[in-house]
XYZ file of C-alpha atoms in Angstrom:
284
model
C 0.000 0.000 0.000
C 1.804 3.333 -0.986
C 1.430 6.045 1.619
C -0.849 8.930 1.310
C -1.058 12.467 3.373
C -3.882 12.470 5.556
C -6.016 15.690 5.029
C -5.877 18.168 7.713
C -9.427 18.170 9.925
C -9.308 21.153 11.279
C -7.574 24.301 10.266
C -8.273 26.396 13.205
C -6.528 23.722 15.643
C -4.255 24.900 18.595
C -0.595 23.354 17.788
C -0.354 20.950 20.741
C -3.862 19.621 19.161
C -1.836 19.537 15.319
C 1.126 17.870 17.105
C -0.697 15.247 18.336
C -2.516 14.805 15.057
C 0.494 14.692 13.234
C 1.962 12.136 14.862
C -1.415 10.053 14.922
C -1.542 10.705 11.158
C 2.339 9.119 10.796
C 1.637 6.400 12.995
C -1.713 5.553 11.366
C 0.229 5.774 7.670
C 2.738 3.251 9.078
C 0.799 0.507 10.596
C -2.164 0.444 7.933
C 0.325 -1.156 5.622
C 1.802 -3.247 8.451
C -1.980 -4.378 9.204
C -2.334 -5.455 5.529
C 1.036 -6.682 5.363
C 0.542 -9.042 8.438
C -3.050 -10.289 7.389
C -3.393 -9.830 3.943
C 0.138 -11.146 2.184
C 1.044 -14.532 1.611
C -1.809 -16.496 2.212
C -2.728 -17.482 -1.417
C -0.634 -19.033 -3.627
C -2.021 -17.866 -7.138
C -1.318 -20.606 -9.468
C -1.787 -20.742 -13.227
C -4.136 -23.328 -14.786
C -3.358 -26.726 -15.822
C -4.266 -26.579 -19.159
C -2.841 -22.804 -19.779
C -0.755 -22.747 -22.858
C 1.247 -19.616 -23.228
C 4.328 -19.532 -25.078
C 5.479 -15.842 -24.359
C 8.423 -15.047 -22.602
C 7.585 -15.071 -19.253
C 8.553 -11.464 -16.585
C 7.810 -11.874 -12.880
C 7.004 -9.040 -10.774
C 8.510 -9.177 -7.291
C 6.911 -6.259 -4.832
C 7.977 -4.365 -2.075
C 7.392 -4.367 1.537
C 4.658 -1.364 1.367
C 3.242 -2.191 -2.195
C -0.066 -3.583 -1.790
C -1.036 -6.362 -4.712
C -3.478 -3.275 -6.451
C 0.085 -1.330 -6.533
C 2.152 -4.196 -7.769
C -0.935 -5.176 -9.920
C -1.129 -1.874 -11.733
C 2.703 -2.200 -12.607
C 1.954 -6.153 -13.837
C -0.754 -4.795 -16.069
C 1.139 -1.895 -17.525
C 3.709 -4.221 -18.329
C 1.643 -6.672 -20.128
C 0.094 -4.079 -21.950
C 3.290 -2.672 -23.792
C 5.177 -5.844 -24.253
C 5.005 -9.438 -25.522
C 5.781 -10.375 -21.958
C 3.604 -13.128 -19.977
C 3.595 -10.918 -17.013
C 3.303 -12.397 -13.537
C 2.538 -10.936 -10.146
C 4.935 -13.116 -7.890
C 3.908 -13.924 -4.437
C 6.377 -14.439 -1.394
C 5.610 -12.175 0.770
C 5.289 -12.865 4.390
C 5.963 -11.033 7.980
C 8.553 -14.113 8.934
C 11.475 -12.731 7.272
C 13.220 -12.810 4.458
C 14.405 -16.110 4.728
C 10.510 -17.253 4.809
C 9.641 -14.945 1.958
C 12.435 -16.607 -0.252
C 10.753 -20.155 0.502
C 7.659 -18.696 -0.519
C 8.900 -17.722 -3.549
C 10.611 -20.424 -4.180
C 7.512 -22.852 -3.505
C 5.353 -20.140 -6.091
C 8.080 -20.251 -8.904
C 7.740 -23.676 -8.781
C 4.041 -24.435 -8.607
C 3.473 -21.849 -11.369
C 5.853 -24.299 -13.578
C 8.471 -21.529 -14.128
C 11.233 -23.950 -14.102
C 9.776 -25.387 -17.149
C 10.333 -22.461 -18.915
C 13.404 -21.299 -20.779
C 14.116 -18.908 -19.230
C 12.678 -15.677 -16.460
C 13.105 -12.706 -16.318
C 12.528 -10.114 -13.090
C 11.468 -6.579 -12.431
C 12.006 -6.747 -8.717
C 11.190 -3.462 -6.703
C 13.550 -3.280 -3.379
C 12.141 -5.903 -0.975
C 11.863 -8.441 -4.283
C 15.110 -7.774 -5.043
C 16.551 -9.079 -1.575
C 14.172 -11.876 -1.907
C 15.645 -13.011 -5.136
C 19.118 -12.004 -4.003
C 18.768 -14.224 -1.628
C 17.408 -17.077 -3.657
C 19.772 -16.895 -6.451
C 22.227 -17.196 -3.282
C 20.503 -20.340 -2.124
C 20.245 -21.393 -5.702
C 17.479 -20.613 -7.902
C 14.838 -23.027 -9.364
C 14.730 -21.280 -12.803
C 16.572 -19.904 -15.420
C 17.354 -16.263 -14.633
C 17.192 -14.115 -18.055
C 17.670 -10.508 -17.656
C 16.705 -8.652 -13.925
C 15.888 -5.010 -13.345
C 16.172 -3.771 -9.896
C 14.471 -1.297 -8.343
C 16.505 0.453 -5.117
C 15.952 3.388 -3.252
C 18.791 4.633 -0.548
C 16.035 7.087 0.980
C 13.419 4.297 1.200
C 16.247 1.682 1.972
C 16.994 3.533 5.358
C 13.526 3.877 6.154
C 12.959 0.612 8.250
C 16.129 1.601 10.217
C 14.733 5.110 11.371
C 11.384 3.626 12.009
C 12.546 0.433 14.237
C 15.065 3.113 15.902
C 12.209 5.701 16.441
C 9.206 3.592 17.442
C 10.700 0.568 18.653
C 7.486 -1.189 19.511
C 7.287 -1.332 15.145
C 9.440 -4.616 15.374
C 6.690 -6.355 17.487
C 4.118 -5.224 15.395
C 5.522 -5.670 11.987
C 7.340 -8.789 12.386
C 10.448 -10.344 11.612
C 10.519 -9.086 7.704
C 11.425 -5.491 8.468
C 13.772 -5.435 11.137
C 15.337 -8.471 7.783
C 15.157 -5.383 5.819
C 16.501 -2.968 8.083
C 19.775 -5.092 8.309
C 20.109 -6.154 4.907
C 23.241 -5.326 3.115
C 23.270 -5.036 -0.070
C 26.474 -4.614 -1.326
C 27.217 -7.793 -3.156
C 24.838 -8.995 -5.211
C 24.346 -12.580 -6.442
C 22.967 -11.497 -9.398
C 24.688 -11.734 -12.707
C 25.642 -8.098 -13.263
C 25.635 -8.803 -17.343
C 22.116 -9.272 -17.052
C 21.161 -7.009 -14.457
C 20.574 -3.408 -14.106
C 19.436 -0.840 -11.530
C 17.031 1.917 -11.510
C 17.141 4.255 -8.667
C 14.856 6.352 -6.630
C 15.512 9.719 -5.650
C 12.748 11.575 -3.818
C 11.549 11.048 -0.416
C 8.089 8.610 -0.176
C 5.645 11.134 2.101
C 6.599 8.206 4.586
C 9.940 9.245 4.761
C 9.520 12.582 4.412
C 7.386 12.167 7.797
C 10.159 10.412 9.787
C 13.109 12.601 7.940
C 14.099 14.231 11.465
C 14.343 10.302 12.503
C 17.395 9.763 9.699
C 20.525 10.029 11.255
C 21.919 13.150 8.638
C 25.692 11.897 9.738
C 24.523 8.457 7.685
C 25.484 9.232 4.097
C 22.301 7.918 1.798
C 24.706 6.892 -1.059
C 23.183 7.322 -4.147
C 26.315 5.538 -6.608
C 27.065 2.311 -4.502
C 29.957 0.228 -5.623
C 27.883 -2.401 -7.305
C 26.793 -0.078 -10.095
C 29.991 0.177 -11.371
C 29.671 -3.669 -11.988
C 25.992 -3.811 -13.323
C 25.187 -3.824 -16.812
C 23.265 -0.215 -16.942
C 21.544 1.871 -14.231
C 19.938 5.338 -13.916
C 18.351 7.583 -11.909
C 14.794 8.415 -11.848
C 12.600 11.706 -10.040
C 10.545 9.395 -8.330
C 9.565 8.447 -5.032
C 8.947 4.933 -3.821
C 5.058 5.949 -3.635
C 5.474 6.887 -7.379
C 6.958 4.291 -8.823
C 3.854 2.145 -8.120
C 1.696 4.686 -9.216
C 3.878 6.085 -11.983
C 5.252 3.440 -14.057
C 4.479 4.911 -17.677
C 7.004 7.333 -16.218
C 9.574 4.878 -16.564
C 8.276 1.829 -17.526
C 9.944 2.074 -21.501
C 13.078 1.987 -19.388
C 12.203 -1.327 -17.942
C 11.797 -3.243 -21.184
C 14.334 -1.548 -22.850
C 16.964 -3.105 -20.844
C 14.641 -6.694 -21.087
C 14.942 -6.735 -24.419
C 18.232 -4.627 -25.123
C 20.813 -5.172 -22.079
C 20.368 -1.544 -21.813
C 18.471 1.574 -20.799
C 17.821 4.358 -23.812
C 20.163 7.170 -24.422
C 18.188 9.206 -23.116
C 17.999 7.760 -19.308
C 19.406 9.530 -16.612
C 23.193 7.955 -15.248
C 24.023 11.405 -14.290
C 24.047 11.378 -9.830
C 22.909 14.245 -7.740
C 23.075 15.206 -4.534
C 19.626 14.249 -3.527
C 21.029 13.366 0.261
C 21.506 16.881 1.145
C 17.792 17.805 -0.577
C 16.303 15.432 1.188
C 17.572 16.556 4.663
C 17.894 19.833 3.838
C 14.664 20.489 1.625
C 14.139 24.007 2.213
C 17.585 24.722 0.093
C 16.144 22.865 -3.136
């Protein structure tokens, strides 16, 4: 579920009475997700038809922790739309932890038949990416084509200023997000010829909410060391809310480099400085 601003109720409110709506209105944006997350994600196992005969290239669609299946849905059915692509809304997700999300999507990829097929390719936004980091580690049930992942250093720090800010999160949410609050990213399993990286570089409204939670002495690095090794990348004005929302934005980019190895000329490689925007927004 991406987040959304809660309107204002009442202009004419005293500011101890907007203080304490604000943080009711950040709390409320937080666990809503968590609430679907907890009771509303991996308990079907969606499974295609025995006597489905469909000899398109297949792309699976691995979601993030706050993308609801309407969110991921609307990016599956943009996808299918302007491509050739059998496009498939992959389900793993679970509040057990990574570990549990990668037998889940292990267990789908192989009920769905995918290791019958040639071969699969991935559009993985950024928990799906440490999902199938993590299974390609473990070794993966089906041919891996060509992966585009979807990261987000604002969004990727996130879980760590919530967890440190309100502790009592980790009960609540589960195992999965403290999993993604200590996941390191740095070396990926993937085969960088095949994979590329398309980053995020405006605050979700989520982390604009908890931005005085960041620790500003924690660089947000926006060129890790792994996309010198990948096969393209490039940066995108988007938010993690948008990129749900907003995938004709950018979604060209995504099959480009499916069926090309590479984004167009015309992508953005070219980094910013969108760490000192973010904490210092009133200089932009």
């Amino acid at each position: 579920m991406t987040t959304k601003r809660i309107p204002a109720i009442v202009n004419s409110m005293s500011g101890s009475e907007n203080a304490r709506l604000s943080y009711l209105q950040s709390i409320s944006s937080l666990v809503l997700p968590l609430l679907f997350f907890l009771f509303g994600c991996g308990t079907t196992q969606r499974t295609l038809p025995e006597t489905s005969v469909d000899t398109r290239p297949v792309l699976v669609v691995l979601g993030g922790f706050t993308g609801s299946d309407s969110d991921t849905a609307n990016v599956v059915r943009w996808l299918g739309v302007h491509s050739g692509y059998r496009v498939l809304n992959g389900v793993f997700q679970t509040p057990n932890g990574i570990a549990a999300c990668e037998d889940n999507l292990r267990s789908w990829l192989l009920t769905n038949r995918l290791d019958r097929v040639p071969h699969v390719d991935f559009f993985c936004f950024i928990l799906g990416g440490m999902v199938l980091n993590e299974h390609i580690r473990r070794g993966s049930v089906v041919t891996i084509g060509r992966t585009v992942l979807d990261r987000g250093p604002i969004q990727e720090e996130l879980p760590r200023t919530i967890l440190r800010t309100v502790p009592w999160i980790a009960w609540a949410a589960g195992k999965t997000l403290t999993d993604i609050g200590a996941y390191q990213f740095d070396r990926l399993a993937f085969d960088p010829r095949r994979t590329a990286v398309i980053m995020e570089t405006r605050p979700s409204s989520l982390a604009s909410t908890f931005r005085s939670g960041y620790q500003s002495e924690r660089p947000l690095d926006f060129t890790p060391s792994y996309l010198a090794l990948v096969r393209d990348y490039m940066y995108i004005p988007l938010s993690h809310d948008d990129v749900y929302e907003r995938i004709d934005q950018y979604g060209d980019e995504v099959l480009s480099f499916l069926s090309n190895s590479s984004f167009t000329k015309s992508a953005n490689r070219r980094a910013a400085d969108w760490s000192a925007s973010f904490f210092h927004p009133e200089r932009r």
